Amino acid sequence: MNSNKRYGAWWLRMAAVYLVVGVSLGNYMGATHDFGLRSVHAHVNLLGWASMLGFGLVAQQWADTLSPRLVALQFWLHQLALPAMLSALAALMRGVTAAEPLVGLGSAVVGLAVLAFAANVWLGTGAKLRAA
Ligand code: HEM
Ligand code: HEM
């Protein structure tokens, strides 16, 4: 199987994991009326579920034109940085101010992963447009 398709499948699997975590946290917040982790909930769902769903579908759809190296780089940067960023954010929201640099570092690395994705889509769709 093309490695882009394999990464696509793993994006979708991880998206499903983040959806379970995000929705569970939302239910916890609704049940307890403790909205202190609202931003964690929002970004678990948006950078986890929603973004990973998009990345997975794009990797599957354009498996033949995307650079496998950029797909792999983006996947690992995002998968390693996001849990660090979100757990540090949760700690920060609970008053652990020492966690702030890790939120910043995690956010910067997620930003790099997003740049890898954007470059890959532009290069891949460029090849598609020239071939059309
Ligand atoms: C059963 C599922 C869910 C429950 C029970 C739930 C519950 C909540 C609660 C209680 C809040 C806080 C509201 C407040 O502070 O006033 C919230 C905020 C939020 N939720 Fe969810 N949520 C769920 C699913 C989702 C999903 C799937 C997404 C995105 C794909 C999402 C995105 C957001 C966002 C972006 C906010 C922040 C909104 C703001 O700052 O105004 N939620 N959710
Ligand atoms: C590394 C990437 C990102 C960083 C560093 C970031 C940072 C932030 C910050 C600092 C806030 C304000 C939080 C607050 O006032 O409590 C925020 C809010 C928000 N962001 Fe992001 N964001 C990122 C990615 C995204 C993405 C990809 C989406 C949508 C797909 C998104 C959707 C939202 C929404 C809906 C809110 C308002 C909900 C809330 O209060 O938390 N963010 N973000």
mmCIF file of C-alpha atoms and ligand atoms in Angstrom:
data_model
loop_
_atom_site.group_PDB
_atom_site.id
_atom_site.type_symbol
_atom_site.label_atom_id
_atom_site.label_comp_id
_atom_site.label_asym_id
_atom_site.label_seq_id
_atom_site.Cartn_x
_atom_site.Cartn_y
_atom_site.Cartn_z
ATOM 1 C CA MET A 1 0.000 0.000 0.000
ATOM 2 C CA ASN A 2 1.218 3.559 -0.805
ATOM 3 C CA SER A 3 2.598 5.010 2.451
ATOM 4 C CA ASN A 4 0.384 8.091 2.033
ATOM 5 C CA LYS A 5 -2.697 5.848 2.211
ATOM 6 C CA ARG A 6 -1.305 4.185 5.318
ATOM 7 C CA TYR A 7 -0.727 7.569 6.981
ATOM 8 C CA GLY A 8 -4.226 8.594 5.824
ATOM 9 C CA ALA A 9 -5.700 5.608 7.660
ATOM 10 C CA TRP A 10 -3.703 6.447 10.798
ATOM 11 C CA TRP A 11 -4.857 10.092 10.687
ATOM 12 C CA LEU A 12 -8.454 8.812 10.647
ATOM 13 C CA ARG A 13 -7.817 6.387 13.499
ATOM 14 C CA MET A 14 -6.218 9.129 15.610
ATOM 15 C CA ALA A 15 -9.060 11.547 14.693
ATOM 16 C CA ALA A 16 -11.518 9.019 16.147
ATOM 17 C CA VAL A 17 -9.457 8.785 19.371
ATOM 18 C CA TYR A 18 -9.443 12.599 19.727
ATOM 19 C CA LEU A 19 -13.210 12.710 19.084
ATOM 20 C CA VAL A 20 -13.802 10.260 21.951
ATOM 21 C CA VAL A 21 -11.564 12.307 24.283
ATOM 22 C CA GLY A 22 -13.033 15.675 23.168
ATOM 23 C CA VAL A 23 -16.660 14.574 23.461
ATOM 24 C CA SER A 24 -15.988 12.915 26.838
ATOM 25 C CA LEU A 25 -14.444 16.146 28.115
ATOM 26 C CA GLY A 26 -17.444 18.089 26.735
ATOM 27 C CA ASN A 27 -19.825 15.763 28.553
ATOM 28 C CA TYR A 28 -17.790 16.118 31.747
ATOM 29 C CA MET A 29 -17.926 19.927 31.434
ATOM 30 C CA GLY A 30 -21.662 19.874 30.788
ATOM 31 C CA ALA A 31 -22.347 17.491 33.691
ATOM 32 C CA THR A 32 -20.204 19.306 36.259
ATOM 33 C CA HIS A 33 -20.616 22.895 35.002
ATOM 34 C CA ASP A 34 -16.837 23.137 35.299
ATOM 35 C CA PHE A 35 -15.879 24.980 32.106
ATOM 36 C CA GLY A 36 -12.265 25.566 33.142
ATOM 37 C CA LEU A 37 -10.955 23.253 30.414
ATOM 38 C CA ARG A 38 -13.118 24.753 27.631
ATOM 39 C CA SER A 39 -10.083 25.653 25.499
ATOM 40 C CA VAL A 40 -8.633 22.172 25.908
ATOM 41 C CA HIS A 41 -11.975 20.671 24.845
ATOM 42 C CA ALA A 42 -12.205 23.046 21.852
ATOM 43 C CA HIS A 43 -8.684 22.231 20.604
ATOM 44 C CA VAL A 44 -8.891 18.489 21.257
ATOM 45 C CA ASN A 45 -11.938 18.533 18.999
ATOM 46 C CA LEU A 46 -10.592 21.017 16.429
ATOM 47 C CA LEU A 47 -6.839 20.245 16.168
ATOM 48 C CA GLY A 48 -7.557 16.592 17.004
ATOM 49 C CA TRP A 49 -10.803 15.345 15.489
ATOM 50 C CA ALA A 50 -11.659 17.969 12.850
ATOM 51 C CA SER A 51 -8.135 18.684 11.551
ATOM 52 C CA MET A 52 -7.008 15.050 11.586
ATOM 53 C CA LEU A 53 -10.180 14.021 9.762
ATOM 54 C CA GLY A 54 -9.277 16.536 7.035
ATOM 55 C CA PHE A 55 -5.617 15.470 6.910
ATOM 56 C CA GLY A 56 -6.634 11.805 6.662
ATOM 57 C CA LEU A 57 -9.117 12.359 3.861
ATOM 58 C CA VAL A 58 -6.639 14.542 1.911
ATOM 59 C CA ALA A 59 -3.833 11.974 2.339
ATOM 60 C CA GLN A 60 -6.147 9.244 1.021
ATOM 61 C CA GLN A 61 -7.601 11.307 -1.804
ATOM 62 C CA TRP A 62 -4.279 12.648 -3.117
ATOM 63 C CA ALA A 63 -2.055 9.713 -2.139
ATOM 64 C CA ASP A 64 -0.537 9.653 -5.633
ATOM 65 C CA THR A 65 0.587 13.298 -5.739
ATOM 66 C CA LEU A 66 1.534 14.223 -2.142
ATOM 67 C CA SER A 67 5.163 13.857 -1.063
ATOM 68 C CA PRO A 68 5.356 10.794 1.242
ATOM 69 C CA ARG A 69 8.225 12.422 3.157
ATOM 70 C CA LEU A 70 6.194 15.562 3.909
ATOM 71 C CA VAL A 71 3.144 13.454 4.835
ATOM 72 C CA ALA A 72 5.274 11.458 7.303
ATOM 73 C CA LEU A 73 6.967 14.604 8.683
ATOM 74 C CA GLN A 74 3.620 16.355 9.198
ATOM 75 C CA PHE A 75 2.073 13.285 10.835
ATOM 76 C CA TRP A 76 4.839 12.799 13.403
ATOM 77 C CA LEU A 77 5.270 16.491 14.225
ATOM 78 C CA HIS A 78 1.511 16.835 14.840
ATOM 79 C CA GLN A 79 1.099 13.524 16.710
ATOM 80 C CA LEU A 80 3.999 14.236 19.065
ATOM 81 C CA ALA A 81 3.378 17.952 19.651
ATOM 82 C CA LEU A 82 -0.421 17.998 20.049
ATOM 83 C CA PRO A 83 -0.699 15.770 23.161
ATOM 84 C CA ALA A 84 2.163 17.732 24.787
ATOM 85 C CA MET A 85 0.520 21.063 23.903
ATOM 86 C CA LEU A 86 -2.936 20.010 25.132
ATOM 87 C CA SER A 87 -1.831 18.379 28.371
ATOM 88 C CA ALA A 88 0.352 21.407 29.146
ATOM 89 C CA LEU A 89 -2.639 23.657 28.332
ATOM 90 C CA ALA A 90 -4.827 21.620 30.705
ATOM 91 C CA ALA A 91 -2.185 22.017 33.444
ATOM 92 C CA LEU A 92 -1.956 25.752 32.718
ATOM 93 C CA MET A 93 -5.751 26.160 32.908
ATOM 94 C CA ARG A 94 -5.596 24.411 36.290
ATOM 95 C CA GLY A 95 -3.070 26.945 37.569
ATOM 96 C CA VAL A 96 0.283 25.305 36.794
ATOM 97 C CA THR A 97 1.957 28.383 35.295
ATOM 98 C CA ALA A 98 5.227 26.464 34.760
ATOM 99 C CA ALA A 99 3.449 24.588 31.936
ATOM 100 C CA GLU A 100 3.233 27.707 29.752
ATOM 101 C CA PRO A 101 6.542 27.243 27.844
ATOM 102 C CA LEU A 102 5.474 23.723 26.861
ATOM 103 C CA VAL A 103 2.160 25.094 25.534
ATOM 104 C CA GLY A 104 4.205 27.544 23.447
ATOM 105 C CA LEU A 105 6.653 24.917 22.210
ATOM 106 C CA GLY A 106 3.857 22.466 21.371
ATOM 107 C CA SER A 107 1.920 25.189 19.539
ATOM 108 C CA ALA A 108 5.011 26.146 17.501
ATOM 109 C CA VAL A 109 5.629 22.537 16.468
ATOM 110 C CA VAL A 110 1.942 22.061 15.557
ATOM 111 C CA GLY A 111 2.374 25.237 13.493
ATOM 112 C CA LEU A 112 5.334 23.641 11.664
ATOM 113 C CA ALA A 113 3.263 20.515 10.998
ATOM 114 C CA VAL A 114 0.527 22.703 9.520
ATOM 115 C CA LEU A 115 3.110 24.423 7.278
ATOM 116 C CA ALA A 116 4.303 21.002 6.045
ATOM 117 C CA PHE A 117 0.680 20.134 5.225
ATOM 118 C CA ALA A 118 0.057 23.421 3.400
ATOM 119 C CA ALA A 119 3.281 23.105 1.355
ATOM 120 C CA ASN A 120 2.452 19.510 0.471
ATOM 121 C CA VAL A 121 -1.094 20.346 -0.678
ATOM 122 C CA TRP A 122 0.142 23.271 -2.791
ATOM 123 C CA LEU A 123 2.933 21.224 -4.396
ATOM 124 C CA GLY A 124 0.661 18.196 -4.900
ATOM 125 C CA THR A 125 -2.224 20.140 -6.378
ATOM 126 C CA GLY A 126 0.270 22.043 -8.578
ATOM 127 C CA ALA A 127 1.261 18.720 -10.162
ATOM 128 C CA LYS A 128 -2.443 17.886 -10.590
ATOM 129 C CA LEU A 129 -3.204 21.252 -12.210
ATOM 130 C CA ARG A 130 -0.287 20.909 -14.661
ATOM 131 C CA ALA A 131 -1.472 17.407 -15.581
ATOM 132 C CA ALA A 132 -5.084 18.561 -16.127
HETATM 133 C C1 HEM B 1 -21.375 15.508 23.164
HETATM 134 C C2 HEM B 1 -20.446 16.305 22.648
HETATM 135 C C3 HEM B 1 -20.045 17.653 23.216
HETATM 136 C C4 HEM B 1 -20.386 18.232 24.410
HETATM 137 C C5 HEM B 1 -21.251 17.687 25.527
HETATM 138 C C6 HEM B 1 -19.758 19.553 24.419
HETATM 139 C C7 HEM B 1 -19.840 20.458 25.461
HETATM 140 C C8 HEM B 1 -19.275 21.700 25.485
HETATM 141 C C9 HEM B 1 -19.334 22.633 26.591
HETATM 142 C C10 HEM B 1 -20.059 22.351 27.914
HETATM 143 C C11 HEM B 1 -18.671 23.740 26.230
HETATM 144 C C12 HEM B 1 -18.428 24.994 27.081
HETATM 145 C C13 HEM B 1 -19.451 26.028 26.791
HETATM 146 C C14 HEM B 1 -19.165 27.292 27.598
HETATM 147 O O1 HEM B 1 -18.086 27.458 28.182
HETATM 148 O O2 HEM B 1 -20.058 28.157 27.622
HETATM 149 C C15 HEM B 1 -18.161 23.535 24.886
HETATM 150 C C16 HEM B 1 -17.423 24.458 24.167
HETATM 151 C C17 HEM B 1 -16.915 24.235 22.905
HETATM 152 N N1 HEM B 1 -17.046 23.072 22.149
HETATM 153 FE FE1 HEM B 1 -17.998 21.410 22.714
HETATM 154 N N2 HEM B 1 -19.062 19.724 23.241
HETATM 155 C C18 HEM B 1 -19.207 18.590 22.479
HETATM 156 C C19 HEM B 1 -18.654 18.351 21.243
HETATM 157 C C20 HEM B 1 -17.893 19.256 20.511
HETATM 158 C C21 HEM B 1 -17.320 19.008 19.202
HETATM 159 C C22 HEM B 1 -17.478 17.681 18.423
HETATM 160 C C23 HEM B 1 -16.653 20.137 18.824
HETATM 161 C C24 HEM B 1 -15.881 20.457 17.573
HETATM 162 C C25 HEM B 1 -15.780 19.668 16.498
HETATM 163 C C26 HEM B 1 -16.810 21.099 19.916
HETATM 164 C C27 HEM B 1 -16.295 22.372 19.925
HETATM 165 C C28 HEM B 1 -16.406 23.257 20.950
HETATM 166 C C29 HEM B 1 -15.826 24.599 20.917
HETATM 167 C C30 HEM B 1 -15.028 25.219 19.766
HETATM 168 C C31 HEM B 1 -16.137 25.209 22.144
HETATM 169 C C32 HEM B 1 -15.739 26.599 22.620
HETATM 170 C C33 HEM B 1 -16.830 27.548 22.222
HETATM 171 C C34 HEM B 1 -16.547 28.950 22.730
HETATM 172 O O3 HEM B 1 -15.447 29.257 23.210
HETATM 173 O O4 HEM B 1 -17.494 29.756 22.655
HETATM 174 N N3 HEM B 1 -17.548 20.518 20.914
HETATM 175 N N4 HEM B 1 -18.541 22.280 24.453
HETATM 176 C C1 HEM B 2 -1.256 25.552 17.135
HETATM 177 C C2 HEM B 2 -2.478 25.917 16.760
HETATM 178 C C3 HEM B 2 -3.408 26.796 17.569
HETATM 179 C C4 HEM B 2 -3.125 27.635 18.608
HETATM 180 C C5 HEM B 2 -1.759 27.946 19.244
HETATM 181 C C6 HEM B 2 -4.387 28.240 19.032
HETATM 182 C C7 HEM B 2 -4.505 29.176 20.068
HETATM 183 C C8 HEM B 2 -5.688 29.673 20.546
HETATM 184 C C9 HEM B 2 -5.819 30.616 21.645
HETATM 185 C C10 HEM B 2 -4.643 31.223 22.411
HETATM 186 C C11 HEM B 2 -7.141 30.832 21.844
HETATM 187 C C12 HEM B 2 -7.792 31.715 22.915
HETATM 188 C C13 HEM B 2 -8.155 30.829 24.080
HETATM 189 C C14 HEM B 2 -8.910 31.518 25.199
HETATM 190 O O1 HEM B 2 -9.142 32.714 25.135
HETATM 191 O O2 HEM B 2 -9.256 30.816 26.157
HETATM 192 C C15 HEM B 2 -7.865 30.029 20.873
HETATM 193 C C16 HEM B 2 -9.234 29.941 20.774
HETATM 194 C C17 HEM B 2 -9.909 29.254 19.793
HETATM 195 N N1 HEM B 2 -9.348 28.531 18.765
HETATM 196 FE FE1 HEM B 2 -7.384 28.116 18.552
HETATM 197 N N2 HEM B 2 -5.408 27.747 18.264
HETATM 198 C C18 HEM B 2 -4.856 26.879 17.352
HETATM 199 C C19 HEM B 2 -5.526 26.175 16.373
HETATM 200 C C20 HEM B 2 -6.892 26.254 16.139
HETATM 201 C C21 HEM B 2 -7.574 25.568 15.060
HETATM 202 C C22 HEM B 2 -6.881 24.700 13.995
HETATM 203 C C23 HEM B 2 -8.895 25.855 15.196
HETATM 204 C C24 HEM B 2 -10.064 25.412 14.355
HETATM 205 C C25 HEM B 2 -10.047 24.373 13.493
HETATM 206 C C26 HEM B 2 -9.043 26.722 16.372
HETATM 207 C C27 HEM B 2 -10.232 27.207 16.864
HETATM 208 C C28 HEM B 2 -10.358 27.990 18.000
HETATM 209 C C29 HEM B 2 -11.636 28.363 18.567
HETATM 210 C C30 HEM B 2 -13.016 27.977 18.040
HETATM 211 C C31 HEM B 2 -11.349 29.160 19.687
HETATM 212 C C32 HEM B 2 -12.367 29.779 20.673
HETATM 213 C C33 HEM B 2 -12.703 28.719 21.691
HETATM 214 C C34 HEM B 2 -11.933 28.855 22.969
HETATM 215 O O3 HEM B 2 -12.206 29.775 23.712
HETATM 216 O O4 HEM B 2 -11.014 28.055 23.240
HETATM 217 N N3 HEM B 2 -7.802 26.931 16.918
HETATM 218 N N4 HEM B 2 -6.951 29.345 20.102
#
